[in-house]
Amino acid sequence: MKIKSMYKVRQVAGENLVVGQGRLNADMTKVISLNDTAVLLWKALADKDFTCEDAATVLVDTYGIDKERAMMDAAHWIDKMRECNIVE
């Protein structure tokens, strides 16, 4: 899967927000805010095809958590990204 290139993370008032660039008639009633770990994954995996295992590896390498926990957390992040239609 891949993060859609039209989406970028911008910091606004201390919050990490996902914005759709170049979209006319954007729905501003939906705001997607990312915590620091979600931003870490976004930055590590943006502009490339990735798997759940790739995301888990980022978590293991950064936080030193076990692979099983990292896979669960990565899968949860991916599920949320899919719900928001940010990945393809």
PDB file of N, CA and C in Angstrom:
ATOM      1  N   MET A   1       0.841  -1.169   0.000  1.00  0.00           N
ATOM      2  CA  MET A   1       0.000   0.000   0.000  1.00  0.00           C
ATOM      3  C   MET A   1       0.886   1.232   0.000  1.00  0.00           C
ATOM      4  N   LYS A   2       0.246   2.381  -0.190  1.00  0.00           N
ATOM      5  CA  LYS A   2       1.010   3.616  -0.278  1.00  0.00           C
ATOM      6  C   LYS A   2       0.135   4.768   0.205  1.00  0.00           C
ATOM      7  N   ILE A   3       0.737   5.729   0.895  1.00  0.00           N
ATOM      8  CA  ILE A   3       0.012   6.934   1.292  1.00  0.00           C
ATOM      9  C   ILE A   3      -0.245   7.747   0.030  1.00  0.00           C
ATOM     10  N   LYS A   4      -1.480   8.155  -0.172  1.00  0.00           N
ATOM     11  CA  LYS A   4      -1.832   8.935  -1.366  1.00  0.00           C
ATOM     12  C   LYS A   4      -1.032  10.234  -1.387  1.00  0.00           C
ATOM     13  N   SER A   5      -0.443  10.534  -2.532  1.00  0.00           N
ATOM     14  CA  SER A   5       0.467  11.676  -2.643  1.00  0.00           C
ATOM     15  C   SER A   5      -0.210  13.024  -2.443  1.00  0.00           C
ATOM     16  N   MET A   6      -1.514  13.090  -2.581  1.00  0.00           N
ATOM     17  CA  MET A   6      -2.210  14.366  -2.404  1.00  0.00           C
ATOM     18  C   MET A   6      -2.300  14.788  -0.936  1.00  0.00           C
ATOM     19  N   TYR A   7      -1.993  13.868  -0.011  1.00  0.00           N
ATOM     20  CA  TYR A   7      -2.083  14.185   1.412  1.00  0.00           C
ATOM     21  C   TYR A   7      -0.711  14.502   1.987  1.00  0.00           C
ATOM     22  N   LYS A   8      -0.660  15.522   2.818  1.00  0.00           N
ATOM     23  CA  LYS A   8       0.566  15.946   3.490  1.00  0.00           C
ATOM     24  C   LYS A   8       0.248  16.187   4.965  1.00  0.00           C
ATOM     25  N   VAL A   9       1.264  16.092   5.803  1.00  0.00           N
ATOM     26  CA  VAL A   9       1.108  16.420   7.215  1.00  0.00           C
ATOM     27  C   VAL A   9       1.660  17.822   7.428  1.00  0.00           C
ATOM     28  N   ARG A  10       0.868  18.649   8.072  1.00  0.00           N
ATOM     29  CA  ARG A  10       1.276  20.010   8.390  1.00  0.00           C
ATOM     30  C   ARG A  10       1.056  20.246   9.877  1.00  0.00           C
ATOM     31  N   GLN A  11       1.949  21.001  10.476  1.00  0.00           N
ATOM     32  CA  GLN A  11       1.768  21.338  11.884  1.00  0.00           C
ATOM     33  C   GLN A  11       1.022  22.670  11.966  1.00  0.00           C
ATOM     34  N   VAL A  12      -0.123  22.646  12.638  1.00  0.00           N
ATOM     35  CA  VAL A  12      -0.970  23.819  12.794  1.00  0.00           C
ATOM     36  C   VAL A  12      -1.305  23.955  14.274  1.00  0.00           C
ATOM     37  N   ALA A  13      -0.904  25.074  14.854  1.00  0.00           N
ATOM     38  CA  ALA A  13      -1.184  25.341  16.272  1.00  0.00           C
ATOM     39  C   ALA A  13      -0.730  24.188  17.162  1.00  0.00           C
ATOM     40  N   GLY A  14       0.428  23.625  16.861  1.00  0.00           N
ATOM     41  CA  GLY A  14       0.991  22.556  17.673  1.00  0.00           C
ATOM     42  C   GLY A  14       0.417  21.175  17.406  1.00  0.00           C
ATOM     43  N   GLU A  15      -0.496  21.058  16.451  1.00  0.00           N
ATOM     44  CA  GLU A  15      -1.105  19.766  16.105  1.00  0.00           C
ATOM     45  C   GLU A  15      -0.608  19.320  14.730  1.00  0.00           C
ATOM     46  N   ASN A  16      -0.412  18.022  14.578  1.00  0.00           N
ATOM     47  CA  ASN A  16      -0.035  17.438  13.288  1.00  0.00           C
ATOM     48  C   ASN A  16      -1.312  17.066  12.546  1.00  0.00           C
ATOM     49  N   LEU A  17      -1.620  17.811  11.485  1.00  0.00           N
ATOM     50  CA  LEU A  17      -2.863  17.612  10.753  1.00  0.00           C
ATOM     51  C   LEU A  17      -2.589  17.118   9.343  1.00  0.00           C
ATOM     52  N   VAL A  18      -3.432  16.215   8.872  1.00  0.00           N
ATOM     53  CA  VAL A  18      -3.356  15.735   7.502  1.00  0.00           C
ATOM     54  C   VAL A  18      -4.199  16.676   6.651  1.00  0.00           C
ATOM     55  N   VAL A  19      -3.597  17.174   5.578  1.00  0.00           N
ATOM     56  CA  VAL A  19      -4.316  18.065   4.674  1.00  0.00           C
ATOM     57  C   VAL A  19      -4.256  17.496   3.262  1.00  0.00           C
ATOM     58  N   GLY A  20      -5.347  17.690   2.529  1.00  0.00           N
ATOM     59  CA  GLY A  20      -5.397  17.289   1.131  1.00  0.00           C
ATOM     60  C   GLY A  20      -4.975  18.460   0.272  1.00  0.00           C
ATOM     61  N   GLN A  21      -3.863  18.336  -0.393  1.00  0.00           N
ATOM     62  CA  GLN A  21      -3.344  19.430  -1.204  1.00  0.00           C
ATOM     63  C   GLN A  21      -3.990  19.435  -2.570  1.00  0.00           C
ATOM     64  N   GLY A  22      -4.331  20.614  -3.029  1.00  0.00           N
ATOM     65  CA  GLY A  22      -4.876  20.767  -4.358  1.00  0.00           C
ATOM     66  C   GLY A  22      -6.316  20.322  -4.507  1.00  0.00           C
ATOM     67  N   ARG A  23      -7.003  20.102  -3.393  1.00  0.00           N
ATOM     68  CA  ARG A  23      -8.393  19.653  -3.472  1.00  0.00           C
ATOM     69  C   ARG A  23      -9.324  20.855  -3.460  1.00  0.00           C
ATOM     70  N   LEU A  24     -10.172  20.930  -4.460  1.00  0.00           N
ATOM     71  CA  LEU A  24     -11.224  21.935  -4.463  1.00  0.00           C
ATOM     72  C   LEU A  24     -12.397  21.404  -3.665  1.00  0.00           C
ATOM     73  N   ASN A  25     -13.097  22.283  -3.011  1.00  0.00           N
ATOM     74  CA  ASN A  25     -14.277  21.897  -2.239  1.00  0.00           C
ATOM     75  C   ASN A  25     -13.941  20.878  -1.154  1.00  0.00           C
ATOM     76  N   ALA A  26     -12.824  21.068  -0.475  1.00  0.00           N
ATOM     77  CA  ALA A  26     -12.427  20.148   0.588  1.00  0.00           C
ATOM     78  C   ALA A  26     -13.431  20.212   1.733  1.00  0.00           C
ATOM     79  N   ASP A  27     -13.673  19.087   2.346  1.00  0.00           N
ATOM     80  CA  ASP A  27     -14.568  19.000   3.493  1.00  0.00           C
ATOM     81  C   ASP A  27     -13.790  19.387   4.742  1.00  0.00           C
ATOM     82  N   MET A  28     -13.982  20.602   5.202  1.00  0.00           N
ATOM     83  CA  MET A  28     -13.235  21.096   6.359  1.00  0.00           C
ATOM     84  C   MET A  28     -13.891  20.698   7.685  1.00  0.00           C
ATOM     85  N   THR A  29     -14.960  19.913   7.643  1.00  0.00           N
ATOM     86  CA  THR A  29     -15.587  19.458   8.876  1.00  0.00           C
ATOM     87  C   THR A  29     -14.897  18.218   9.429  1.00  0.00           C
ATOM     88  N   LYS A  30     -14.035  17.608   8.623  1.00  0.00           N
ATOM     89  CA  LYS A  30     -13.300  16.431   9.060  1.00  0.00           C
ATOM     90  C   LYS A  30     -11.834  16.798   9.198  1.00  0.00           C
ATOM     91  N   VAL A  31     -11.326  16.669  10.403  1.00  0.00           N
ATOM     92  CA  VAL A  31      -9.931  16.977  10.668  1.00  0.00           C
ATOM     93  C   VAL A  31      -9.245  15.688  11.108  1.00  0.00           C
ATOM     94  N   ILE A  32      -8.128  15.392  10.494  1.00  0.00           N
ATOM     95  CA  ILE A  32      -7.355  14.206  10.855  1.00  0.00           C
ATOM     96  C   ILE A  32      -6.102  14.683  11.562  1.00  0.00           C
ATOM     97  N   SER A  33      -6.013  14.356  12.831  1.00  0.00           N
ATOM     98  CA  SER A  33      -4.873  14.746  13.657  1.00  0.00           C
ATOM     99  C   SER A  33      -4.049  13.505  13.964  1.00  0.00           C
ATOM    100  N   LEU A  34      -2.727  13.623  13.862  1.00  0.00           N
ATOM    101  CA  LEU A  34      -1.836  12.495  14.109  1.00  0.00           C
ATOM    102  C   LEU A  34      -1.001  12.732  15.353  1.00  0.00           C
ATOM    103  N   ASN A  35      -0.823  11.682  16.155  1.00  0.00           N
ATOM    104  CA  ASN A  35       0.088  11.795  17.290  1.00  0.00           C
ATOM    105  C   ASN A  35       1.523  11.625  16.779  1.00  0.00           C
ATOM    106  N   ASP A  36       2.481  11.765  17.670  1.00  0.00           N
ATOM    107  CA  ASP A  36       3.886  11.726  17.264  1.00  0.00           C
ATOM    108  C   ASP A  36       4.286  10.406  16.611  1.00  0.00           C
ATOM    109  N   THR A  37       3.753   9.300  17.101  1.00  0.00           N
ATOM    110  CA  THR A  37       4.086   8.002  16.522  1.00  0.00           C
ATOM    111  C   THR A  37       3.498   7.862  15.121  1.00  0.00           C
ATOM    112  N   ALA A  38       2.279   8.330  14.925  1.00  0.00           N
ATOM    113  CA  ALA A  38       1.670   8.282  13.604  1.00  0.00           C
ATOM    114  C   ALA A  38       2.454   9.140  12.609  1.00  0.00           C
ATOM    115  N   VAL A  39       2.949  10.287  13.072  1.00  0.00           N
ATOM    116  CA  VAL A  39       3.767  11.147  12.207  1.00  0.00           C
ATOM    117  C   VAL A  39       5.094  10.451  11.881  1.00  0.00           C
ATOM    118  N   LEU A  40       5.681   9.780  12.860  1.00  0.00           N
ATOM    119  CA  LEU A  40       6.912   9.032  12.631  1.00  0.00           C
ATOM    120  C   LEU A  40       6.712   8.010  11.515  1.00  0.00           C
ATOM    121  N   LEU A  41       5.624   7.235  11.599  1.00  0.00           N
ATOM    122  CA  LEU A  41       5.325   6.244  10.577  1.00  0.00           C
ATOM    123  C   LEU A  41       5.078   6.907   9.234  1.00  0.00           C
ATOM    124  N   TRP A  42       4.325   7.998   9.239  1.00  0.00           N
ATOM    125  CA  TRP A  42       4.039   8.725   7.999  1.00  0.00           C
ATOM    126  C   TRP A  42       5.338   9.144   7.315  1.00  0.00           C
ATOM    127  N   LYS A  43       6.225   9.781   8.071  1.00  0.00           N
ATOM    128  CA  LYS A  43       7.480  10.280   7.496  1.00  0.00           C
ATOM    129  C   LYS A  43       8.369   9.142   6.999  1.00  0.00           C
ATOM    130  N   ALA A  44       8.385   8.040   7.731  1.00  0.00           N
ATOM    131  CA  ALA A  44       9.242   6.913   7.344  1.00  0.00           C
ATOM    132  C   ALA A  44       8.719   6.188   6.103  1.00  0.00           C
ATOM    133  N   LEU A  45       7.400   6.219   5.888  1.00  0.00           N
ATOM    134  CA  LEU A  45       6.809   5.390   4.841  1.00  0.00           C
ATOM    135  C   LEU A  45       6.208   6.178   3.677  1.00  0.00           C
ATOM    136  N   ALA A  46       6.163   7.487   3.779  1.00  0.00           N
ATOM    137  CA  ALA A  46       5.586   8.304   2.705  1.00  0.00           C
ATOM    138  C   ALA A  46       6.379   8.120   1.417  1.00  0.00           C
ATOM    139  N   ASP A  47       5.689   8.212   0.311  1.00  0.00           N
ATOM    140  CA  ASP A  47       6.292   8.147  -1.023  1.00  0.00           C
ATOM    141  C   ASP A  47       6.903   6.784  -1.370  1.00  0.00           C
ATOM    142  N   LYS A  48       6.460   5.734  -0.687  1.00  0.00           N
ATOM    143  CA  LYS A  48       6.942   4.400  -1.050  1.00  0.00           C
ATOM    144  C   LYS A  48       5.864   3.369  -0.739  1.00  0.00           C
ATOM    145  N   ASP A  49       5.931   2.261  -1.436  1.00  0.00           N
ATOM    146  CA  ASP A  49       5.034   1.156  -1.119  1.00  0.00           C
ATOM    147  C   ASP A  49       5.517   0.521   0.176  1.00  0.00           C
ATOM    148  N   PHE A  50       4.567   0.168   1.053  1.00  0.00           N
ATOM    149  CA  PHE A  50       4.949  -0.435   2.327  1.00  0.00           C
ATOM    150  C   PHE A  50       3.929  -1.478   2.739  1.00  0.00           C
ATOM    151  N   THR A  51       4.359  -2.306   3.670  1.00  0.00           N
ATOM    152  CA  THR A  51       3.499  -3.341   4.245  1.00  0.00           C
ATOM    153  C   THR A  51       3.355  -3.075   5.738  1.00  0.00           C
ATOM    154  N   CYS A  52       2.512  -3.839   6.360  1.00  0.00           N
ATOM    155  CA  CYS A  52       2.360  -3.748   7.809  1.00  0.00           C
ATOM    156  C   CYS A  52       3.686  -4.086   8.485  1.00  0.00           C
ATOM    157  N   GLU A  53       4.391  -5.037   7.943  1.00  0.00           N
ATOM    158  CA  GLU A  53       5.689  -5.412   8.509  1.00  0.00           C
ATOM    159  C   GLU A  53       6.699  -4.265   8.420  1.00  0.00           C
ATOM    160  N   ASP A  54       6.665  -3.505   7.323  1.00  0.00           N
ATOM    161  CA  ASP A  54       7.552  -2.341   7.204  1.00  0.00           C
ATOM    162  C   ASP A  54       7.259  -1.325   8.311  1.00  0.00           C
ATOM    163  N   ALA A  55       5.967  -1.072   8.558  1.00  0.00           N
ATOM    164  CA  ALA A  55       5.582  -0.139   9.611  1.00  0.00           C
ATOM    165  C   ALA A  55       6.010  -0.674  10.977  1.00  0.00           C
ATOM    166  N   ALA A  56       5.842  -1.962  11.194  1.00  0.00           N
ATOM    167  CA  ALA A  56       6.240  -2.577  12.463  1.00  0.00           C
ATOM    168  C   ALA A  56       7.745  -2.455  12.678  1.00  0.00           C
ATOM    169  N   THR A  57       8.515  -2.615  11.628  1.00  0.00           N
ATOM    170  CA  THR A  57       9.975  -2.487  11.729  1.00  0.00           C
ATOM    171  C   THR A  57      10.366  -1.084  12.181  1.00  0.00           C
ATOM    172  N   VAL A  58       9.683  -0.073  11.670  1.00  0.00           N
ATOM    173  CA  VAL A  58       9.945   1.304  12.112  1.00  0.00           C
ATOM    174  C   VAL A  58       9.703   1.422  13.611  1.00  0.00           C
ATOM    175  N   LEU A  59       8.625   0.831  14.086  1.00  0.00           N
ATOM    176  CA  LEU A  59       8.296   0.903  15.517  1.00  0.00           C
ATOM    177  C   LEU A  59       9.325   0.153  16.371  1.00  0.00           C
ATOM    178  N   VAL A  60       9.722  -1.027  15.923  1.00  0.00           N
ATOM    179  CA  VAL A  60      10.728  -1.807  16.657  1.00  0.00           C
ATOM    180  C   VAL A  60      12.048  -1.047  16.708  1.00  0.00           C
ATOM    181  N   ASP A  61      12.464  -0.516  15.570  1.00  0.00           N
ATOM    182  CA  ASP A  61      13.743   0.200  15.504  1.00  0.00           C
ATOM    183  C   ASP A  61      13.735   1.479  16.324  1.00  0.00           C
ATOM    184  N   THR A  62      12.591   2.151  16.393  1.00  0.00           N
ATOM    185  CA  THR A  62      12.512   3.430  17.100  1.00  0.00           C
ATOM    186  C   THR A  62      12.285   3.253  18.593  1.00  0.00           C
ATOM    187  N   TYR A  63      11.377   2.355  18.950  1.00  0.00           N
ATOM    188  CA  TYR A  63      10.965   2.239  20.353  1.00  0.00           C
ATOM    189  C   TYR A  63      11.494   0.987  21.055  1.00  0.00           C
ATOM    190  N   GLY A  64      12.061   0.049  20.306  1.00  0.00           N
ATOM    191  CA  GLY A  64      12.600  -1.159  20.915  1.00  0.00           C
ATOM    192  C   GLY A  64      11.542  -2.089  21.466  1.00  0.00           C
ATOM    193  N   ILE A  65      10.323  -1.997  20.936  1.00  0.00           N
ATOM    194  CA  ILE A  65       9.260  -2.882  21.414  1.00  0.00           C
ATOM    195  C   ILE A  65       9.355  -4.221  20.686  1.00  0.00           C
ATOM    196  N   ASP A  66       8.664  -5.236  21.229  1.00  0.00           N
ATOM    197  CA  ASP A  66       8.728  -6.544  20.586  1.00  0.00           C
ATOM    198  C   ASP A  66       7.941  -6.538  19.280  1.00  0.00           C
ATOM    199  N   LYS A  67       8.295  -7.433  18.391  1.00  0.00           N
ATOM    200  CA  LYS A  67       7.726  -7.488  17.034  1.00  0.00           C
ATOM    201  C   LYS A  67       6.219  -7.716  17.053  1.00  0.00           C
ATOM    202  N   GLU A  68       5.754  -8.568  17.968  1.00  0.00           N
ATOM    203  CA  GLU A  68       4.318  -8.857  18.036  1.00  0.00           C
ATOM    204  C   GLU A  68       3.523  -7.596  18.362  1.00  0.00           C
ATOM    205  N   ARG A  69       3.975  -6.856  19.358  1.00  0.00           N
ATOM    206  CA  ARG A  69       3.303  -5.597  19.729  1.00  0.00           C
ATOM    207  C   ARG A  69       3.380  -4.594  18.574  1.00  0.00           C
ATOM    208  N   ALA A  70       4.536  -4.508  17.943  1.00  0.00           N
ATOM    209  CA  ALA A  70       4.723  -3.583  16.823  1.00  0.00           C
ATOM    210  C   ALA A  70       3.774  -3.924  15.674  1.00  0.00           C
ATOM    211  N   MET A  71       3.577  -5.205  15.389  1.00  0.00           N
ATOM    212  CA  MET A  71       2.673  -5.614  14.315  1.00  0.00           C
ATOM    213  C   MET A  71       1.233  -5.209  14.635  1.00  0.00           C
ATOM    214  N   MET A  72       0.817  -5.378  15.885  1.00  0.00           N
ATOM    215  CA  MET A  72      -0.539  -4.967  16.279  1.00  0.00           C
ATOM    216  C   MET A  72      -0.709  -3.456  16.145  1.00  0.00           C
ATOM    217  N   ASP A  73       0.276  -2.701  16.619  1.00  0.00           N
ATOM    218  CA  ASP A  73       0.196  -1.244  16.543  1.00  0.00           C
ATOM    219  C   ASP A  73       0.229  -0.761  15.097  1.00  0.00           C
ATOM    220  N   ALA A  74       1.066  -1.364  14.279  1.00  0.00           N
ATOM    221  CA  ALA A  74       1.161  -0.992  12.868  1.00  0.00           C
ATOM    222  C   ALA A  74      -0.161  -1.300  12.153  1.00  0.00           C
ATOM    223  N   ALA A  75      -0.746  -2.443  12.438  1.00  0.00           N
ATOM    224  CA  ALA A  75      -2.018  -2.819  11.821  1.00  0.00           C
ATOM    225  C   ALA A  75      -3.116  -1.834  12.218  1.00  0.00           C
ATOM    226  N   HIS A  76      -3.105  -1.404  13.461  1.00  0.00           N
ATOM    227  CA  HIS A  76      -4.094  -0.425  13.931  1.00  0.00           C
ATOM    228  C   HIS A  76      -3.916   0.900  13.187  1.00  0.00           C
ATOM    229  N   TRP A  77      -2.669   1.361  13.029  1.00  0.00           N
ATOM    230  CA  TRP A  77      -2.390   2.601  12.294  1.00  0.00           C
ATOM    231  C   TRP A  77      -2.873   2.489  10.847  1.00  0.00           C
ATOM    232  N   ILE A  78      -2.578   1.363  10.211  1.00  0.00           N
ATOM    233  CA  ILE A  78      -2.996   1.152   8.827  1.00  0.00           C
ATOM    234  C   ILE A  78      -4.519   1.128   8.718  1.00  0.00           C
ATOM    235  N   ASP A  79      -5.191   0.464   9.654  1.00  0.00           N
ATOM    236  CA  ASP A  79      -6.661   0.432   9.643  1.00  0.00           C
ATOM    237  C   ASP A  79      -7.240   1.838   9.704  1.00  0.00           C
ATOM    238  N   LYS A  80      -6.682   2.674  10.550  1.00  0.00           N
ATOM    239  CA  LYS A  80      -7.162   4.057  10.678  1.00  0.00           C
ATOM    240  C   LYS A  80      -6.905   4.845   9.403  1.00  0.00           C
ATOM    241  N   MET A  81      -5.762   4.619   8.787  1.00  0.00           N
ATOM    242  CA  MET A  81      -5.444   5.300   7.532  1.00  0.00           C
ATOM    243  C   MET A  81      -6.422   4.866   6.429  1.00  0.00           C
ATOM    244  N   ARG A  82      -6.781   3.603   6.423  1.00  0.00           N
ATOM    245  CA  ARG A  82      -7.755   3.104   5.443  1.00  0.00           C
ATOM    246  C   ARG A  82      -9.134   3.708   5.688  1.00  0.00           C
ATOM    247  N   GLU A  83      -9.543   3.777   6.956  1.00  0.00           N
ATOM    248  CA  GLU A  83     -10.829   4.373   7.301  1.00  0.00           C
ATOM    249  C   GLU A  83     -10.937   5.807   6.776  1.00  0.00           C
ATOM    250  N   CYS A  84      -9.839   6.513   6.796  1.00  0.00           N
ATOM    251  CA  CYS A  84      -9.804   7.910   6.337  1.00  0.00           C
ATOM    252  C   CYS A  84      -9.530   8.025   4.847  1.00  0.00           C
ATOM    253  N   ASN A  85      -9.368   6.877   4.178  1.00  0.00           N
ATOM    254  CA  ASN A  85      -9.119   6.836   2.731  1.00  0.00           C
ATOM    255  C   ASN A  85      -7.848   7.585   2.341  1.00  0.00           C
ATOM    256  N   ILE A  86      -6.801   7.419   3.150  1.00  0.00           N
ATOM    257  CA  ILE A  86      -5.532   8.103   2.913  1.00  0.00           C
ATOM    258  C   ILE A  86      -4.529   7.202   2.198  1.00  0.00           C
ATOM    259  N   VAL A  87      -4.732   5.888   2.276  1.00  0.00           N
ATOM    260  CA  VAL A  87      -3.801   4.959   1.611  1.00  0.00           C
ATOM    261  C   VAL A  87      -4.475   4.323   0.415  1.00  0.00           C
ATOM    262  N   GLU A  88      -3.646   3.925  -0.542  1.00  0.00           N
ATOM    263  CA  GLU A  88      -4.158   3.219  -1.723  1.00  0.00           C
ATOM    264  C   GLU A  88      -3.450   1.896  -1.880  1.00  0.00           C
TER     265      GLU A  88
END
